[in-house]
Coordinates of C-alpha atoms and ligand atoms in Angstrom, one line a residue:
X12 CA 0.0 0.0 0.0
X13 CA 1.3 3.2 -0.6
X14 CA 0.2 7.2 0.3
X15 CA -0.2 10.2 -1.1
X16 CA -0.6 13.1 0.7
X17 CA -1.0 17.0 -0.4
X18 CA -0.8 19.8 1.1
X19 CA -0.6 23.9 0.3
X20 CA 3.1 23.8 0.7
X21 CA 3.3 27.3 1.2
X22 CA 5.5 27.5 4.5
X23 CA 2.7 26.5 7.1
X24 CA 4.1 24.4 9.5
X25 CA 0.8 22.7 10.7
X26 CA -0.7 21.3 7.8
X27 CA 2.6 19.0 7.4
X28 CA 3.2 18.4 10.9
X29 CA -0.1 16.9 11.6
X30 CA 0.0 14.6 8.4
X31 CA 3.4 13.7 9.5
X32 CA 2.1 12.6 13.3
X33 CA -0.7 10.9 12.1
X34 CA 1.5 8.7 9.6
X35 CA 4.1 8.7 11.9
X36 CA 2.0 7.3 14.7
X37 CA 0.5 4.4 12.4
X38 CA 4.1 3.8 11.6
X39 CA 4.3 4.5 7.9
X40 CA 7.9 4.0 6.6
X41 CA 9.0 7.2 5.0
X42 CA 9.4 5.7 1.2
X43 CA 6.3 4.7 0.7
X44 CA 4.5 8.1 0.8
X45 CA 4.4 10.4 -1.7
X46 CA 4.5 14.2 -0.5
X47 CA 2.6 16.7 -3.6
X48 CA 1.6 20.7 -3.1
X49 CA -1.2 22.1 -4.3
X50 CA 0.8 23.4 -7.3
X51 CA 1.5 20.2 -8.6
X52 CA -0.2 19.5 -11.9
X53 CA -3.2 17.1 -10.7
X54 CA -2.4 18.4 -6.9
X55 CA -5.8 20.7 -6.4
X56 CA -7.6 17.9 -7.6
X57 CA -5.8 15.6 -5.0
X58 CA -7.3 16.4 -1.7
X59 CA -9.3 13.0 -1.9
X60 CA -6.4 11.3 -1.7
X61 CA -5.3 13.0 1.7
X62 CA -6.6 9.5 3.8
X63 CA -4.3 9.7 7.0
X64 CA -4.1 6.1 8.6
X65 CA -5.1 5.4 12.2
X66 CA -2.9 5.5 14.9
X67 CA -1.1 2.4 15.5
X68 CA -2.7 0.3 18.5
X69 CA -0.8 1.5 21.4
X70 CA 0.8 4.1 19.9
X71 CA 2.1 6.7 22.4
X72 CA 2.2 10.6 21.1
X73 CA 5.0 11.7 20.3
X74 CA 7.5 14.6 21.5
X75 CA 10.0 15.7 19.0
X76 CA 12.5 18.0 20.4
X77 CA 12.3 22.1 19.7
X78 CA 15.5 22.3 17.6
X79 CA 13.8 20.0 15.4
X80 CA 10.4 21.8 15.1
X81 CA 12.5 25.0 14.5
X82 CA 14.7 23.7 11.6
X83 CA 11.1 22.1 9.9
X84 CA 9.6 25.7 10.1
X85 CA 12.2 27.0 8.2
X86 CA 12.7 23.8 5.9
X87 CA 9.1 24.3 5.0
X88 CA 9.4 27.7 3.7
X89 CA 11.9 26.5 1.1
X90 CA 10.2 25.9 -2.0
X91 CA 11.8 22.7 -3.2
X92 CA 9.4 20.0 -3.5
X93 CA 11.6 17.5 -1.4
X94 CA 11.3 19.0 1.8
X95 CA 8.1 17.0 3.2
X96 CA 9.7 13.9 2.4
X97 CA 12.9 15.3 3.6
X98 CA 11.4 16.0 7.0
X99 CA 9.1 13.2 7.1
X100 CA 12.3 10.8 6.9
X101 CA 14.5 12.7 9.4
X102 CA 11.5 12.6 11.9
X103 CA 11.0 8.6 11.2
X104 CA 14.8 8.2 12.0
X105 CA 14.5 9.8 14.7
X106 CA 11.6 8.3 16.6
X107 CA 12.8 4.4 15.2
X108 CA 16.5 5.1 14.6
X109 CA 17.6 4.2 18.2
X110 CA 19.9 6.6 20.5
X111 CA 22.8 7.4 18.1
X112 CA 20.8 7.3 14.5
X113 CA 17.8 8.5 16.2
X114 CA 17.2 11.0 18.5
X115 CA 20.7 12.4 18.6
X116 CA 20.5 13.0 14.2
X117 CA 20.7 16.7 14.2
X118 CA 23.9 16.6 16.3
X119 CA 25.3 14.7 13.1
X120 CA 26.5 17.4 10.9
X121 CA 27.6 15.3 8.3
X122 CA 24.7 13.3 8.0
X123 CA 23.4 13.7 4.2
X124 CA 19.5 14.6 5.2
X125 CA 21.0 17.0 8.3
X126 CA 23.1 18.5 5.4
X127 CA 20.3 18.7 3.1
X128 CA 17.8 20.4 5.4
X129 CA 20.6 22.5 6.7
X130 CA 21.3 23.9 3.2
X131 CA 17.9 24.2 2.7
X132 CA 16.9 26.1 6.2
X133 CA 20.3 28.1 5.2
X134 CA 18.4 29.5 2.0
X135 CA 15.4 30.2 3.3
X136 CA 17.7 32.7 6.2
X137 CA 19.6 34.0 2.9
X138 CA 16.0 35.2 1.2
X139 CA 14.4 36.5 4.5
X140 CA 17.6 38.8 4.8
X141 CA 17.8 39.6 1.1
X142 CA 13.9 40.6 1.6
X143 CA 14.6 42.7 4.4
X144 CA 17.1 44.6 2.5
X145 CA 15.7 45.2 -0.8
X146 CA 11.8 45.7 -0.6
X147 CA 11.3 49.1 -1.6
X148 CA 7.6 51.1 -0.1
X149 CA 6.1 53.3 -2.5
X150 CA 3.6 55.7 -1.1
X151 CA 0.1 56.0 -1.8
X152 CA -1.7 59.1 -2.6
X153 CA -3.9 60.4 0.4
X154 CA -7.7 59.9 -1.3
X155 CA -8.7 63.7 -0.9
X156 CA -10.4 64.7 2.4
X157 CA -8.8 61.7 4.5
X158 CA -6.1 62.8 6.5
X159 CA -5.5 59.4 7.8
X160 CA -1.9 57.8 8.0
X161 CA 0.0 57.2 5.1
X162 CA 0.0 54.6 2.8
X163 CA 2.8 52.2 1.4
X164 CA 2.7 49.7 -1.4
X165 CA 6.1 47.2 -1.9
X166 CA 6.4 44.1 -4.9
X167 CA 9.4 42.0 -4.0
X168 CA 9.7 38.8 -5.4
X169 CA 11.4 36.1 -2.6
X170 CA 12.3 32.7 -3.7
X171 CA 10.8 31.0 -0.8
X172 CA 7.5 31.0 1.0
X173 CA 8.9 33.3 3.4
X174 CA 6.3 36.1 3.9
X175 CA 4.9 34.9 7.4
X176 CA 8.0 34.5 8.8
X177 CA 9.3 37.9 7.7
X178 CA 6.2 40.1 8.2
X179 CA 6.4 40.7 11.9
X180 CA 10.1 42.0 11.0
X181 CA 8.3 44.9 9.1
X182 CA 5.9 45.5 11.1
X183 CA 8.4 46.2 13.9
X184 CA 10.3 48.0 11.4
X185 CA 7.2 50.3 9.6
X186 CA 5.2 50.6 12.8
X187 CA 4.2 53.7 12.1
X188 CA 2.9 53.8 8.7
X189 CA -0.1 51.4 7.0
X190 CA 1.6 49.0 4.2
X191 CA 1.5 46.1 2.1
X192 CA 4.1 43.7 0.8
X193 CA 3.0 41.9 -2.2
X194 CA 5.0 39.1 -3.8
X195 CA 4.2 36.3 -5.6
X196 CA 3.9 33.9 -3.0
X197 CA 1.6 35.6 -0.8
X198 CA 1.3 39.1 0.7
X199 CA 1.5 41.2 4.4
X200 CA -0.2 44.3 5.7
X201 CA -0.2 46.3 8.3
X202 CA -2.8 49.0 9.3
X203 CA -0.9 50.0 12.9
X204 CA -2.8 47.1 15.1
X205 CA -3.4 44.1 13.0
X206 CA -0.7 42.2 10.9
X207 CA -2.0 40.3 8.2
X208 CA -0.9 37.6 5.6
X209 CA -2.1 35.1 3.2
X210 CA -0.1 33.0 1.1
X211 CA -2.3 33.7 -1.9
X212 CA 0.0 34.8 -5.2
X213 CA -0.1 38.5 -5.6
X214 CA -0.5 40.4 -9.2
X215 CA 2.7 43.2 -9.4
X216 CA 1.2 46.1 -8.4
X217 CA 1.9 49.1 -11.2
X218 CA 4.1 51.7 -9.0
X219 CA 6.3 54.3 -10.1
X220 CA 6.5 57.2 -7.7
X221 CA 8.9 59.8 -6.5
X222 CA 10.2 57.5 -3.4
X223 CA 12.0 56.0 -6.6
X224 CA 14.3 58.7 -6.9
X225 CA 14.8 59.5 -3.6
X226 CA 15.9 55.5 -3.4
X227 CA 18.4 57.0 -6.6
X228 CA 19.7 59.7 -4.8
X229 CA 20.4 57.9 -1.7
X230 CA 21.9 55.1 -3.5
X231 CA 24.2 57.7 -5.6
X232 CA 25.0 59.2 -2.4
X233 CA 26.6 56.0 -0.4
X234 CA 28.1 54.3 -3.7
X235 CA 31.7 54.4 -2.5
X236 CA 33.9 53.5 -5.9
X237 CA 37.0 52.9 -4.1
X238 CA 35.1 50.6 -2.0
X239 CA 33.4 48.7 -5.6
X240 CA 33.9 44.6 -5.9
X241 CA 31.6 44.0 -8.8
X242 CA 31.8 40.4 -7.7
X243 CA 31.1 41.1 -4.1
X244 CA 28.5 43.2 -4.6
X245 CA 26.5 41.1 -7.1
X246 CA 26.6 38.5 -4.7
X247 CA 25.4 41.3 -1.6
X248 CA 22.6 42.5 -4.3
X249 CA 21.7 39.6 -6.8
X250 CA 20.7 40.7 -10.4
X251 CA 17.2 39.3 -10.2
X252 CA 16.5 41.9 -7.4
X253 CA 17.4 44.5 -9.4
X254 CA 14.3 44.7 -11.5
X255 CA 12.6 46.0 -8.5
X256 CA 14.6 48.3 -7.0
X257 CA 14.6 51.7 -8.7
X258 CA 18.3 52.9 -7.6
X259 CA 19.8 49.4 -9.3
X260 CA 19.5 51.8 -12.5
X261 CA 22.0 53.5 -11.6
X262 CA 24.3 50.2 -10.9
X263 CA 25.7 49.6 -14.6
X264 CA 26.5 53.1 -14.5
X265 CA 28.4 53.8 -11.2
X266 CA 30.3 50.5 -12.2
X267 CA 31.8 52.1 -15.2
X268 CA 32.4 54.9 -13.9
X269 CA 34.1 53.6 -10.8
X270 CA 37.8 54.3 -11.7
X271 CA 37.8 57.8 -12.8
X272 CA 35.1 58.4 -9.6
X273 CA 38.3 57.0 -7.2
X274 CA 40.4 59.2 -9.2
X275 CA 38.3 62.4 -8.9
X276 CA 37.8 61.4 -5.1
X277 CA 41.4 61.0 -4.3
X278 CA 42.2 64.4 -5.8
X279 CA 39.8 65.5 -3.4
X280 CA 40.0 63.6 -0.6
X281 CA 40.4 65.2 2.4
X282 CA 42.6 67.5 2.1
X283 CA 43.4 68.3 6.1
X284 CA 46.6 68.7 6.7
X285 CA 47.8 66.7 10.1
X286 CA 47.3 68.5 13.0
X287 CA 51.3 68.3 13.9
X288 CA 51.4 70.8 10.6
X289 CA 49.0 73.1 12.2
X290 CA 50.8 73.2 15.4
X291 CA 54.7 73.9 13.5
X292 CA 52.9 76.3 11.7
X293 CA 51.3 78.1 14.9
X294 CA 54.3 77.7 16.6
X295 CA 56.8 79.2 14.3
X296 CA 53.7 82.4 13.3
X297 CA 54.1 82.6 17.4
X298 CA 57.7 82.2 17.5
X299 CA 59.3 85.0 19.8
X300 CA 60.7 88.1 17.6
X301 CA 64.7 87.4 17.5
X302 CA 66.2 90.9 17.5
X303 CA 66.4 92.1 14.2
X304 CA 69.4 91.2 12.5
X305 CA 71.8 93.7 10.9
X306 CA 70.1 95.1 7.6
X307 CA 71.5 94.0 4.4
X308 CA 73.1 90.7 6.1
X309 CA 71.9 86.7 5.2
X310 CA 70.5 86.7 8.5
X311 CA 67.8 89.7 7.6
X312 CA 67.1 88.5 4.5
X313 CA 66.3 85.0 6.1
X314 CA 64.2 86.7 8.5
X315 CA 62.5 88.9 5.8
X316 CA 61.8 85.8 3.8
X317 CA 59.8 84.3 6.8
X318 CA 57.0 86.4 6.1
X319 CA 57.3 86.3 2.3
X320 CA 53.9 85.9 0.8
X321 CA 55.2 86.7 -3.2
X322 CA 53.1 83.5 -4.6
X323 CA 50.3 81.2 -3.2
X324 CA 52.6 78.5 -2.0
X325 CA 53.1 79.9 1.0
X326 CA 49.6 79.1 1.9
X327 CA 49.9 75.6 2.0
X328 CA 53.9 75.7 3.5
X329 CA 54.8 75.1 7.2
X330 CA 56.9 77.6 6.7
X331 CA 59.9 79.2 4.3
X332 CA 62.9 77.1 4.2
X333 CA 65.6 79.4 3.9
X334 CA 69.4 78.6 2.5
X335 CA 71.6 77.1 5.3
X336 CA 75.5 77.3 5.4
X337 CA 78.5 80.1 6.3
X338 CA 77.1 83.0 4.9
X339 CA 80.9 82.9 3.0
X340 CA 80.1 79.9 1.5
X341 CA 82.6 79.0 -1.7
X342 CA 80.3 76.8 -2.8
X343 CA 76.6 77.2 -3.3
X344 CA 74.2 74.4 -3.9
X345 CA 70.6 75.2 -5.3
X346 CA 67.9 72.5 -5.2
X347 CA 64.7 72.3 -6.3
X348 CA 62.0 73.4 -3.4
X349 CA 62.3 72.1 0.0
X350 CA 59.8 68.5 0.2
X351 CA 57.9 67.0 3.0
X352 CA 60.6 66.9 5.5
X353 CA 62.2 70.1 4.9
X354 CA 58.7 71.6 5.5
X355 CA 58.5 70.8 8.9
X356 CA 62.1 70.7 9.8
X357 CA 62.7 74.2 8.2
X358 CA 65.7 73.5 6.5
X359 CA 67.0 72.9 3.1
X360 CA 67.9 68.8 2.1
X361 CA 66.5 67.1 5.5
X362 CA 64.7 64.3 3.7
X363 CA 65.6 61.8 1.8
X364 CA 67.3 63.1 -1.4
X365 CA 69.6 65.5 1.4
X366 CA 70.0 62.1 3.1
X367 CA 71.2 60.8 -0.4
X368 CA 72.8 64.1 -0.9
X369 CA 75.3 64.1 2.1
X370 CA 76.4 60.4 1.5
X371 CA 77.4 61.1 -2.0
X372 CA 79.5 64.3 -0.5
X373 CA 80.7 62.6 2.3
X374 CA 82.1 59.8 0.1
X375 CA 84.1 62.2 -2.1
X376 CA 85.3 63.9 1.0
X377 CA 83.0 67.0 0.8
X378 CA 82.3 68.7 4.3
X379 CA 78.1 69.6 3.9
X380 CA 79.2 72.2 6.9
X381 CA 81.1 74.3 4.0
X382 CA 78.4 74.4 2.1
X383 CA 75.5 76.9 1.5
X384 CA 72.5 74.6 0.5
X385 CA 69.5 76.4 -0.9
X386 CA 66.5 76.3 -3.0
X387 CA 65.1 78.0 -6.3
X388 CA 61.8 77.9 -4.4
X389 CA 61.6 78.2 -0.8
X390 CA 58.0 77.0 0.2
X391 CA 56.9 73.2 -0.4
X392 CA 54.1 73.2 -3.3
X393 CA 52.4 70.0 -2.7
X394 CA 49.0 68.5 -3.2
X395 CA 46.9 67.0 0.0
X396 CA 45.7 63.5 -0.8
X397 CA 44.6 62.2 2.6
X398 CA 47.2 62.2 5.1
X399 CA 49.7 62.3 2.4
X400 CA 51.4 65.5 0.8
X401 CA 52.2 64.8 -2.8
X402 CA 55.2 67.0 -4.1
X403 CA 53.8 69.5 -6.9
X404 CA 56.6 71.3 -9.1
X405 CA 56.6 75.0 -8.6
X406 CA 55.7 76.7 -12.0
X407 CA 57.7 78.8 -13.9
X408 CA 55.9 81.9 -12.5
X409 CA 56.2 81.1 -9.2
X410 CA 60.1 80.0 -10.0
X411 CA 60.8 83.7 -10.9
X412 CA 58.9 85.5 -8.1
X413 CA 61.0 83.0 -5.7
X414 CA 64.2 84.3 -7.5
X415 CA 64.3 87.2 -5.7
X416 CA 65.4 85.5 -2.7
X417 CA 68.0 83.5 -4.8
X418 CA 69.3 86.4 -6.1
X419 CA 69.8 88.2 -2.8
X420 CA 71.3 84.9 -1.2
X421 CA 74.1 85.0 -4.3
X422 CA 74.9 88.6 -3.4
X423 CA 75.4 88.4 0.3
X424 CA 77.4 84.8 0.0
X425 CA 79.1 85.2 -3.2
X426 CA 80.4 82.0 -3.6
X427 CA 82.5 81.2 -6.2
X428 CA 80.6 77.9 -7.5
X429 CA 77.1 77.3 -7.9
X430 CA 76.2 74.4 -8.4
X431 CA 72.9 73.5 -10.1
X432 CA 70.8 70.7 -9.0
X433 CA 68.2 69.6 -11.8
X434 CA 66.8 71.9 -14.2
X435 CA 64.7 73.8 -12.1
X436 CA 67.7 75.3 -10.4
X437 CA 69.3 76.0 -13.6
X438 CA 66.2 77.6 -14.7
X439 CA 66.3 79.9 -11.5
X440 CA 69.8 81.1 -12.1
X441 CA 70.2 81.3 -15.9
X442 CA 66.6 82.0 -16.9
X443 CA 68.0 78.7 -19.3
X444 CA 65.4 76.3 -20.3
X445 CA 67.8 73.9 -21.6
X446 CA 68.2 70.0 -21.2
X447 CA 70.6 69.3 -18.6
X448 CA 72.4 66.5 -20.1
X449 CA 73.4 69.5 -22.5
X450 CA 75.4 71.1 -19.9
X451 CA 75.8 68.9 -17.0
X452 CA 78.9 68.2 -15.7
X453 CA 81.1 71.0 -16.9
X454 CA 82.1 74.5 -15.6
X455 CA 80.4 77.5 -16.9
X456 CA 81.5 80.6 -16.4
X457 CA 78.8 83.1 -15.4
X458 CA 78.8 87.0 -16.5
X459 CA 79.3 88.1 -12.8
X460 CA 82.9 85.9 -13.1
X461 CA 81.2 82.8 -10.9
X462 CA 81.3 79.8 -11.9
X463 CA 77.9 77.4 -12.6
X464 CA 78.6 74.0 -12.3
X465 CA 75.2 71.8 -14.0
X466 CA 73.8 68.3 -12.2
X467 CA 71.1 66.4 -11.8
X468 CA 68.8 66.3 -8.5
X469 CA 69.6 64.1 -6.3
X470 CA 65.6 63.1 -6.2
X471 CA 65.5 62.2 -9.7
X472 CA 68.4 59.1 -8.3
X473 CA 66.0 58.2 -6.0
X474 CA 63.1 57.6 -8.8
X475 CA 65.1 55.3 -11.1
X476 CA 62.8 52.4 -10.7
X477 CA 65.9 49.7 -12.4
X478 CA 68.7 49.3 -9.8
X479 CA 71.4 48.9 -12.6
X480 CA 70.4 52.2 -14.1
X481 CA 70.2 53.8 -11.1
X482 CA 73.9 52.7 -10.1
X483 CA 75.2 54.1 -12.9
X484 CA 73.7 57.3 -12.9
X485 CA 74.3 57.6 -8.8
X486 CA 78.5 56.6 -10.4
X487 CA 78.1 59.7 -12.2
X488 CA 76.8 62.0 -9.6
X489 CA 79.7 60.9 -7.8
X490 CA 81.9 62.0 -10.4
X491 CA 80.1 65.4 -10.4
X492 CA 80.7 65.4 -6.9
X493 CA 84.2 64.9 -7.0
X494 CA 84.5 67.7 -10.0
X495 CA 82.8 69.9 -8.0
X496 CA 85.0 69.2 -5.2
X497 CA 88.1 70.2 -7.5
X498 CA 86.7 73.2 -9.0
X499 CA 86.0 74.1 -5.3
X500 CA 89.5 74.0 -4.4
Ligands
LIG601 N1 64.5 68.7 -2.8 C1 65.0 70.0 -3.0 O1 65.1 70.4 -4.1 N2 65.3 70.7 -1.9 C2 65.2 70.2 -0.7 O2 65.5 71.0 0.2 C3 64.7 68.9 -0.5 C4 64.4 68.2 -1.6

């Protein structure tokens, strides 16, 4: 003899749990009855065949354990048509199956039918979530006259029979406004006391309202592009969701845009500088007035130049970073514009290239301390990206308003060699926009009978990305070093 037994199927618990005690109780073996829904093709017509058996004589009723009821109610959402069966077998095990295949089965995770109902309870959880993120309301108008609450419609299409389970979560979540959730597999309102829902399919309600574009806007407004993992975020947001939420418009579009979006962002990204800036900067405007040094020595000028506002840069500088060295200097070096380091620390070649700088010196046997190290530009242009400052070259403009300084600084030291460090120095002293390798590394004489003396930067060694390159062209600033270091003598 063998059973079949219909049901709705549309995530009640109670029509399959009291088929399944009354089977279980007359002690019907689990293969030998078929499980069919409603929606099966000959189902509606199939209630006659819904004869339960009697109860086995002397058949005690039966307690199944909580964790078992719970994982069923979920199991029964799913919509796959295996789960009656699926249950009805796990429950048979478990009242007949003895202490370790029986009552202890959901403790065995790697049981096939725990696994199977597990995946399936595990989908059903998926779809509840992905329904409480993505139904979208659209308001009703008021009907004229009725100045009652307002109204929301929603259409969201779930993949289970979930809507009973989820309603209460909207209720608790729209308390305070009247709606209805419509979906194929049954629908839930809420008028503020009463929660309803019916598993009866729902037509798609026609909607378009202006809650869609205020879904757009927010949408456009949190879509972080640095943040964008197409992958992740289809997985997050499944495409067959989008159809029904009126920002995912906008999806295909912020995707393609995403890299030039990062791009802009960076270049404005917050553009604070770090609060250890601010407080150099404050301390240095605050700085106690040293008495004023004789006029027309190095010492006034660099005290003059600490308020020089000539170009913008100085808006975004710590401060000016004057020329260092014996105001007698033989030799003067002229960099670029002071960097990062020299920012805060005030003086010229501080950072990195100086570091690279005073090794190349000190290997040729060049004291720094007889030396008068300055700049063509003596504020640090630089862009904020984040915390970072990113080194901006000065402009030609801003190169010759900046001369001034230089110029002054030549006068007072008069040194017999300058030396020019890239071509922005050679720019400031020569008004020469010429390639270096066209005069590097051979004395010039200069109209006012000094001598100019062309190399690279020592920033531009520390930017050769190849290692054997770079050794090579650090071998010939040695050289120019040690050139330098003759002429000097
Ligand atoms: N680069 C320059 O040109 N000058 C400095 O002071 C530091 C780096």
């Amino acid at each position: 003899m063998r059973y079949r037994f219909s049901l709705r199927g549309r995530g009640d618990l109670t029509e399959w749990r009291d088929a399944a005690r009354a089977f279980l109780m007359a002690g019907i073996v689990p293969h030998i009855i078929e499980w069919r829904t409603m929606d099966d093709a000959d189902g509606l017509f199939g209630f006659d065949e819904n004869h339960l058996p009697p109860p086995h004589p002397g058949c005690e009723p039966l307690s199944v354990s909580p964790a078992f009821m719970r994982l069923a109610q979920a199991v029964l959402c799913h919509s796959d048509p295996t789960r009656f069966a699926l249950l009805y077998r796990m429950l048979f095990r478990m009242m007949h199956g003895g202490v370790v295949h029986g009552r202890h089965l959901l403790q065995m995770a790697t049981d096939p039918d725990v696994v199977a109902a597990s995946r399936l309870a595990k989908s059903v959880g998926r779809d509840y979530h992905k329904m409480t993120a993505f139904v979208r309301f659209k308001e009703l108008p008021l009907t004229e006259g009725f100045a009652g609450r307002r109204r929301f419609v929603s259409w969201f299409e779930p993949d289970h029979f979930i809507i009973a389970r989820v309603a209460p979560f909207f209720q608790r979540r729209f308390t305070d406004m009247d709606w209805v959730i419509a979906t194929p597999k049954g629908s839930a309102s809420w008028d503020g006391e009463t929660l309803r829902t019916t598993d009866e399919p729902a037509e798609k309600p026609d909607l378009r309202d202006e809650t869609d574009e205020l879904w757009r806007t927010y949408y456009a407004s949190i879509f972080n592009p640095a943040r964008l993992k197409v992958k992740m975020m289809t997985t997050e947001m499944p495409k067959k969701y989008w159809k029904n939420l009126p920002e995912a418009e906008l999806i295909p579009g912020l995707i393609a845009n995403a890299e030039a979006n990062v791009i802009d962002m960076a270049r404005k990204a917050a553009s604070e500088p770090l609060p250890f800036h601010h407080r150099i900067k404050e301390a240095a405007a605050k700085a106690p007035a040293e008495p004023m040094a004789a006029a027309g020595t190095l010492a006034a000028l660099k005290q003059e130049a600490r308020h020089c506002t000539r170009c913008d840069i100085h808006c975004l500088a710590t401060q000016t970073v004057f020329g260092d060295g014996p105001p007698d200097a033989r030799v003067m070096f002229v960099g670029e514009q002071p960097g990062d380091q020299e920012d805060l620390a005030g003086k010229p070649f501080v950072g990195p290239a100086g570091k690279l700088f005073n090794d190349v010196i000190g290997e040729v046997g060049i004291d720094r301390r007889s030396l008068y190290i300055t700049n063509a530009v003596k504020h640090f242009k630089y862009e904020p990206r984040g915390k970072r400052r990113i080194h901006q070259k000065p402009n030609m403009g801003e190169v010759r308003q900046c001369r001034w300084w230089l110029t002054q600084e030549l006068e007072l030291v008069r040194p017999k060699l300058v030396v020019a460090m890239g071509a922005t120095a050679l720019f400031a002293l020569t008004d020469m926009r010429q390639k270096l390798e066209d005069v590097r590394g051979e004395p010039i004489a200069m109209q006012d009978g000094r001598t100019l003396f062309v190399t690279v930067h020592p920033s531009y060694l520390l930017r050769i990305p190849d290692e054997g390159r770079k050794a090579e062209e650090l071998a010939r600033f040695r050289q120019d070093m040690n050139r330098i270091k003759r002429l000097a003598a």
